[in-house]
Amino acid sequence: MIQTVKILRFVSLCGLVVAAGFLAGCDANANKVNLDKSPAPNSDDDFTLGIEQQDASGGVWKKVRITSGHKLKLDKRPFRIVFFFKDKSSMLVQASFSPKILRQAAAGKNVNELFRPNSGIAEKNLNPNSELYVRDEPEYHNWLCFGPRTHRFDAGPDGYVEAEGGVLCRRTVKNLICDGKEIPIEKCPHDAIYMVFVKTAQSAGSNERIEKQRDWLKLEFVK
């Protein structure tokens, strides 16, 4: 049985930070990790997941509430996806304007059937364009995390933070790639993005992909 991820609550995430200013605003400079309070996942969790978005002034990053139904509401402007990984490996991510693949993931469809083989989207490390490919086909990102310079999260100090029990990673989304065209998130042509997240590992001695954990989110934009 596939175990659903326990959604990361950013109250504990904010406990990572030593600077008191983070508690008031989670600013970009407050990135020092309190190793005694790192929000390592429970022993059964390979990753935890959360979403942050800046306030209307564009200065302070704040947590976004995720419901038990794997849904959240966002303003139609940049946001960032936050993971805490217990182990460094691959994170397969699919984003689409259709709920079809999300529903298949929620129903427990095998990962090798959920995502088309050899359909990973070519991306550079360190998220230089702050982009998210949105495709209704079963193609996927591989947001790998193997080290401080070998990952597909933000290049800045908040993008990759090693802590006791794992690694905290953030990926900012400012632009969408839709039908081969890059558009700012503010001009997203739809009111929702459906996302699926599957943590995988490679079987020793083979190319077989082994699923370790999955989750999914409906990101609904406020009109």
mmCIF file of C-alpha atoms in Angstrom:
data_model
loop_
_atom_site.group_PDB
_atom_site.id
_atom_site.type_symbol
_atom_site.label_atom_id
_atom_site.label_comp_id
_atom_site.label_asym_id
_atom_site.label_seq_id
_atom_site.Cartn_x
_atom_site.Cartn_y
_atom_site.Cartn_z
ATOM 1 C CA MET A 1 0.000 0.000 0.000
ATOM 2 C CA ILE A 2 1.318 3.378 -0.951
ATOM 3 C CA GLN A 3 1.798 5.663 1.999
ATOM 4 C CA THR A 4 0.627 9.235 1.558
ATOM 5 C CA VAL A 5 3.082 11.898 2.672
ATOM 6 C CA LYS A 6 2.332 13.812 5.830
ATOM 7 C CA ILE A 7 2.121 17.411 4.655
ATOM 8 C CA LEU A 8 4.888 19.599 6.085
ATOM 9 C CA ARG A 9 3.497 22.288 8.357
ATOM 10 C CA PHE A 10 5.649 25.375 8.271
ATOM 11 C CA VAL A 11 5.328 26.037 11.966
ATOM 12 C CA SER A 12 7.942 23.330 12.408
ATOM 13 C CA LEU A 13 9.773 24.498 9.295
ATOM 14 C CA CYS A 14 10.182 27.948 10.806
ATOM 15 C CA GLY A 15 11.672 26.219 13.845
ATOM 16 C CA LEU A 16 14.705 25.527 11.650
ATOM 17 C CA VAL A 17 15.825 29.093 11.768
ATOM 18 C CA VAL A 18 17.949 30.613 14.480
ATOM 19 C CA ALA A 19 17.240 34.234 13.657
ATOM 20 C CA ALA A 20 14.188 35.597 15.418
ATOM 21 C CA GLY A 21 13.473 37.678 12.349
ATOM 22 C CA PHE A 22 12.519 34.527 10.491
ATOM 23 C CA LEU A 23 9.672 33.928 12.879
ATOM 24 C CA ALA A 24 8.335 37.339 11.973
ATOM 25 C CA GLY A 25 8.862 37.019 8.250
ATOM 26 C CA CYS A 26 11.042 34.150 6.936
ATOM 27 C CA ASP A 27 13.224 36.590 4.994
ATOM 28 C CA ALA A 28 15.799 35.420 2.466
ATOM 29 C CA ASN A 29 18.773 36.107 4.733
ATOM 30 C CA ALA A 30 17.479 34.042 7.626
ATOM 31 C CA ASN A 31 18.766 30.672 6.552
ATOM 32 C CA LYS A 32 20.851 29.431 9.451
ATOM 33 C CA VAL A 33 19.663 26.032 10.545
ATOM 34 C CA ASN A 34 19.096 25.139 14.161
ATOM 35 C CA LEU A 35 20.357 21.571 14.009
ATOM 36 C CA ASP A 36 18.649 20.715 17.298
ATOM 37 C CA LYS A 37 15.230 21.538 15.839
ATOM 38 C CA SER A 38 15.481 20.380 12.226
ATOM 39 C CA PRO A 39 12.091 19.025 11.079
ATOM 40 C CA ALA A 40 13.302 15.586 10.047
ATOM 41 C CA PRO A 41 10.466 13.449 8.688
ATOM 42 C CA ASN A 42 9.054 10.666 10.774
ATOM 43 C CA SER A 43 10.878 7.380 10.372
ATOM 44 C CA ASP A 44 8.329 6.212 7.803
ATOM 45 C CA ASP A 45 8.539 9.379 5.661
ATOM 46 C CA ASP A 46 11.137 9.829 2.919
ATOM 47 C CA PHE A 47 10.068 13.420 2.307
ATOM 48 C CA THR A 48 7.731 16.088 3.614
ATOM 49 C CA LEU A 49 6.199 18.805 1.470
ATOM 50 C CA GLY A 50 5.048 22.407 1.775
ATOM 51 C CA ILE A 51 4.353 25.582 -0.199
ATOM 52 C CA GLU A 52 5.432 29.176 0.473
ATOM 53 C CA GLN A 53 4.414 32.423 -1.188
ATOM 54 C CA GLN A 54 5.525 36.010 -0.674
ATOM 55 C CA ASP A 55 3.139 38.593 0.690
ATOM 56 C CA ALA A 56 1.579 41.147 -1.635
ATOM 57 C CA SER A 57 4.563 43.487 -1.267
ATOM 58 C CA GLY A 58 6.874 40.762 -2.552
ATOM 59 C CA GLY A 59 9.069 40.755 0.523
ATOM 60 C CA VAL A 60 8.091 38.133 3.092
ATOM 61 C CA TRP A 61 7.729 34.409 2.346
ATOM 62 C CA LYS A 62 4.845 32.862 4.247
ATOM 63 C CA LYS A 63 3.449 29.367 4.616
ATOM 64 C CA VAL A 64 0.393 28.435 2.587
ATOM 65 C CA ARG A 65 -2.168 26.236 4.312
ATOM 66 C CA ILE A 66 -2.648 22.839 2.692
ATOM 67 C CA THR A 67 -5.912 21.079 3.474
ATOM 68 C CA SER A 68 -6.288 17.394 4.251
ATOM 69 C CA GLY A 69 -7.698 17.089 0.732
ATOM 70 C CA HIS A 70 -4.287 17.914 -0.801
ATOM 71 C CA LYS A 71 -5.506 21.357 -1.886
ATOM 72 C CA LEU A 72 -4.343 24.933 -1.356
ATOM 73 C CA LYS A 73 -5.135 28.419 -2.597
ATOM 74 C CA LEU A 74 -2.502 30.741 -4.065
ATOM 75 C CA ASP A 75 -2.437 34.204 -5.525
ATOM 76 C CA LYS A 76 -1.445 34.076 -9.179
ATOM 77 C CA ARG A 77 2.168 35.096 -8.626
ATOM 78 C CA PRO A 78 5.477 33.365 -7.797
ATOM 79 C CA PHE A 79 5.566 30.665 -5.140
ATOM 80 C CA ARG A 80 8.053 28.080 -4.001
ATOM 81 C CA ILE A 81 7.816 24.388 -3.256
ATOM 82 C CA VAL A 82 9.633 23.207 -0.141
ATOM 83 C CA PHE A 83 10.831 19.665 0.584
ATOM 84 C CA PHE A 84 12.596 18.060 3.485
ATOM 85 C CA PHE A 85 14.370 14.954 2.201
ATOM 86 C CA LYS A 86 15.527 12.256 4.548
ATOM 87 C CA ASP A 87 17.818 10.818 1.847
ATOM 88 C CA LYS A 88 19.367 12.335 -1.267
ATOM 89 C CA SER A 89 17.865 10.831 -4.416
ATOM 90 C CA SER A 90 15.430 11.590 -7.232
ATOM 91 C CA MET A 91 12.072 13.338 -6.923
ATOM 92 C CA LEU A 92 9.819 12.869 -9.946
ATOM 93 C CA VAL A 93 7.375 15.740 -10.378
ATOM 94 C CA GLN A 94 4.536 16.107 -12.866
ATOM 95 C CA ALA A 95 2.490 19.273 -13.356
ATOM 96 C CA SER A 96 -0.548 19.667 -15.586
ATOM 97 C CA PHE A 97 -3.701 21.692 -16.076
ATOM 98 C CA SER A 98 -5.750 18.484 -16.104
ATOM 99 C CA PRO A 99 -6.510 16.447 -12.949
ATOM 100 C CA LYS A 100 -6.168 13.132 -14.820
ATOM 101 C CA ILE A 101 -2.657 12.149 -13.676
ATOM 102 C CA LEU A 102 -3.281 13.431 -10.141
ATOM 103 C CA ARG A 103 -6.357 11.201 -9.905
ATOM 104 C CA GLN A 104 -4.357 8.238 -11.169
ATOM 105 C CA ALA A 105 -1.666 8.899 -8.568
ATOM 106 C CA ALA A 106 -4.252 9.166 -5.798
ATOM 107 C CA ALA A 107 -5.774 5.867 -6.951
ATOM 108 C CA GLY A 108 -2.396 4.124 -6.604
ATOM 109 C CA LYS A 109 -1.371 3.638 -10.227
ATOM 110 C CA ASN A 110 2.133 2.196 -10.526
ATOM 111 C CA VAL A 111 4.807 4.869 -11.024
ATOM 112 C CA ASN A 112 6.115 3.156 -14.161
ATOM 113 C CA GLU A 113 2.635 3.425 -15.655
ATOM 114 C CA LEU A 114 1.950 6.850 -14.179
ATOM 115 C CA PHE A 115 4.902 8.439 -15.992
ATOM 116 C CA ARG A 116 5.882 7.578 -19.530
ATOM 117 C CA PRO A 117 9.310 5.806 -19.603
ATOM 118 C CA ASN A 118 12.240 7.970 -20.680
ATOM 119 C CA SER A 119 10.064 11.082 -20.724
ATOM 120 C CA GLY A 120 11.999 13.165 -18.226
ATOM 121 C CA ILE A 121 12.137 16.881 -19.046
ATOM 122 C CA ALA A 122 15.644 18.159 -19.755
ATOM 123 C CA GLU A 123 16.581 20.706 -17.087
ATOM 124 C CA LYS A 124 19.633 22.463 -15.746
ATOM 125 C CA ASN A 125 20.786 22.208 -12.159
ATOM 126 C CA LEU A 126 20.100 25.013 -9.662
ATOM 127 C CA ASN A 127 16.804 26.162 -11.238
ATOM 128 C CA PRO A 128 18.303 29.124 -13.151
ATOM 129 C CA ASN A 129 15.008 30.171 -14.776
ATOM 130 C CA SER A 130 12.640 29.530 -11.843
ATOM 131 C CA GLU A 131 10.386 27.562 -14.149
ATOM 132 C CA LEU A 132 7.845 24.771 -14.089
ATOM 133 C CA TYR A 133 6.898 22.723 -17.164
ATOM 134 C CA VAL A 134 3.139 22.175 -17.257
ATOM 135 C CA ARG A 135 2.092 19.341 -19.547
ATOM 136 C CA ASP A 136 -0.995 17.164 -19.657
ATOM 137 C CA GLU A 137 1.083 14.287 -21.057
ATOM 138 C CA PRO A 138 2.721 11.886 -18.532
ATOM 139 C CA GLU A 139 6.108 13.592 -18.742
ATOM 140 C CA TYR A 140 7.949 14.553 -15.594
ATOM 141 C CA HIS A 141 10.631 16.671 -13.980
ATOM 142 C CA ASN A 142 13.439 14.918 -12.133
ATOM 143 C CA TRP A 143 14.182 17.265 -9.268
ATOM 144 C CA LEU A 144 17.199 15.326 -8.132
ATOM 145 C CA CYS A 145 19.038 16.159 -4.937
ATOM 146 C CA PHE A 146 22.528 14.676 -4.647
ATOM 147 C CA GLY A 147 24.632 17.454 -3.142
ATOM 148 C CA PRO A 148 25.128 21.231 -2.688
ATOM 149 C CA ARG A 149 25.908 21.786 -6.388
ATOM 150 C CA THR A 150 24.069 18.791 -7.812
ATOM 151 C CA HIS A 151 20.402 19.529 -7.356
ATOM 152 C CA ARG A 152 17.529 21.191 -9.205
ATOM 153 C CA PHE A 153 16.417 23.557 -6.524
ATOM 154 C CA ASP A 154 17.213 27.254 -6.040
ATOM 155 C CA ALA A 155 20.848 28.319 -6.261
ATOM 156 C CA GLY A 156 20.655 30.744 -3.319
ATOM 157 C CA PRO A 157 21.304 29.966 0.326
ATOM 158 C CA ASP A 158 17.669 28.990 0.928
ATOM 159 C CA GLY A 159 17.643 26.511 -1.962
ATOM 160 C CA TYR A 160 19.696 23.749 -0.315
ATOM 161 C CA VAL A 161 20.289 23.497 3.416
ATOM 162 C CA GLU A 162 21.815 20.442 5.037
ATOM 163 C CA ALA A 163 20.519 19.731 8.515
ATOM 164 C CA GLU A 164 20.424 16.910 10.995
ATOM 165 C CA GLY A 165 18.287 14.147 9.577
ATOM 166 C CA GLY A 166 18.206 15.318 5.968
ATOM 167 C CA VAL A 167 18.196 18.207 3.506
ATOM 168 C CA LEU A 168 15.809 21.157 3.182
ATOM 169 C CA CYS A 169 15.273 22.232 -0.463
ATOM 170 C CA ARG A 170 13.242 25.026 -2.041
ATOM 171 C CA ARG A 171 12.325 25.534 -5.698
ATOM 172 C CA THR A 172 10.876 28.882 -6.782
ATOM 173 C CA VAL A 173 8.331 28.988 -9.607
ATOM 174 C CA LYS A 174 8.152 32.316 -11.438
ATOM 175 C CA ASN A 175 7.570 31.076 -14.985
ATOM 176 C CA LEU A 176 5.546 28.315 -16.630
ATOM 177 C CA ILE A 177 6.529 26.451 -19.787
ATOM 178 C CA CYS A 178 3.302 25.702 -21.651
ATOM 179 C CA ASP A 179 3.247 24.332 -25.215
ATOM 180 C CA GLY A 180 6.903 25.241 -25.583
ATOM 181 C CA LYS A 181 6.383 28.866 -24.559
ATOM 182 C CA GLU A 182 7.550 30.537 -21.363
ATOM 183 C CA ILE A 183 4.993 32.715 -19.607
ATOM 184 C CA PRO A 184 5.092 34.417 -16.206
ATOM 185 C CA ILE A 185 2.989 32.751 -13.561
ATOM 186 C CA GLU A 186 0.787 35.876 -13.449
ATOM 187 C CA LYS A 187 -0.423 35.034 -16.975
ATOM 188 C CA CYS A 188 -1.235 31.388 -16.290
ATOM 189 C CA PRO A 189 -4.164 30.569 -18.634
ATOM 190 C CA HIS A 190 -5.908 28.316 -16.107
ATOM 191 C CA ASP A 191 -7.166 28.603 -12.537
ATOM 192 C CA ALA A 192 -5.390 25.513 -11.179
ATOM 193 C CA ILE A 193 -2.246 23.396 -11.555
ATOM 194 C CA TYR A 194 -2.317 19.731 -10.571
ATOM 195 C CA MET A 195 0.972 18.322 -9.279
ATOM 196 C CA VAL A 196 2.202 14.811 -8.440
ATOM 197 C CA PHE A 197 5.389 14.080 -6.467
ATOM 198 C CA VAL A 198 7.039 10.642 -6.365
ATOM 199 C CA LYS A 199 10.301 9.962 -4.501
ATOM 200 C CA THR A 200 12.199 7.136 -6.174
ATOM 201 C CA ALA A 201 15.399 5.147 -5.916
ATOM 202 C CA GLN A 202 17.124 2.881 -8.413
ATOM 203 C CA SER A 203 17.258 -0.816 -7.696
ATOM 204 C CA ALA A 204 20.821 -2.028 -7.130
ATOM 205 C CA GLY A 205 22.219 -3.762 -10.203
ATOM 206 C CA SER A 206 19.364 -2.754 -12.495
ATOM 207 C CA ASN A 207 17.647 0.231 -14.068
ATOM 208 C CA GLU A 208 14.402 -0.552 -12.297
ATOM 209 C CA ARG A 209 12.832 2.429 -10.581
ATOM 210 C CA ILE A 210 11.571 1.823 -7.058
ATOM 211 C CA GLU A 211 8.968 4.109 -5.537
ATOM 212 C CA LYS A 212 9.589 5.172 -1.958
ATOM 213 C CA GLN A 213 6.763 7.670 -1.388
ATOM 214 C CA ARG A 214 4.296 9.901 -3.227
ATOM 215 C CA ASP A 215 2.045 12.899 -2.705
ATOM 216 C CA TRP A 216 -0.087 15.211 -4.842
ATOM 217 C CA LEU A 217 -1.438 18.767 -4.692
ATOM 218 C CA LYS A 218 -4.062 20.887 -6.386
ATOM 219 C CA LEU A 219 -2.777 24.468 -6.550
ATOM 220 C CA GLU A 220 -5.850 26.639 -7.016
ATOM 221 C CA PHE A 221 -5.349 30.267 -7.946
ATOM 222 C CA VAL A 222 -7.508 32.848 -6.211
ATOM 223 C CA LYS A 223 -9.563 34.848 -8.701
#
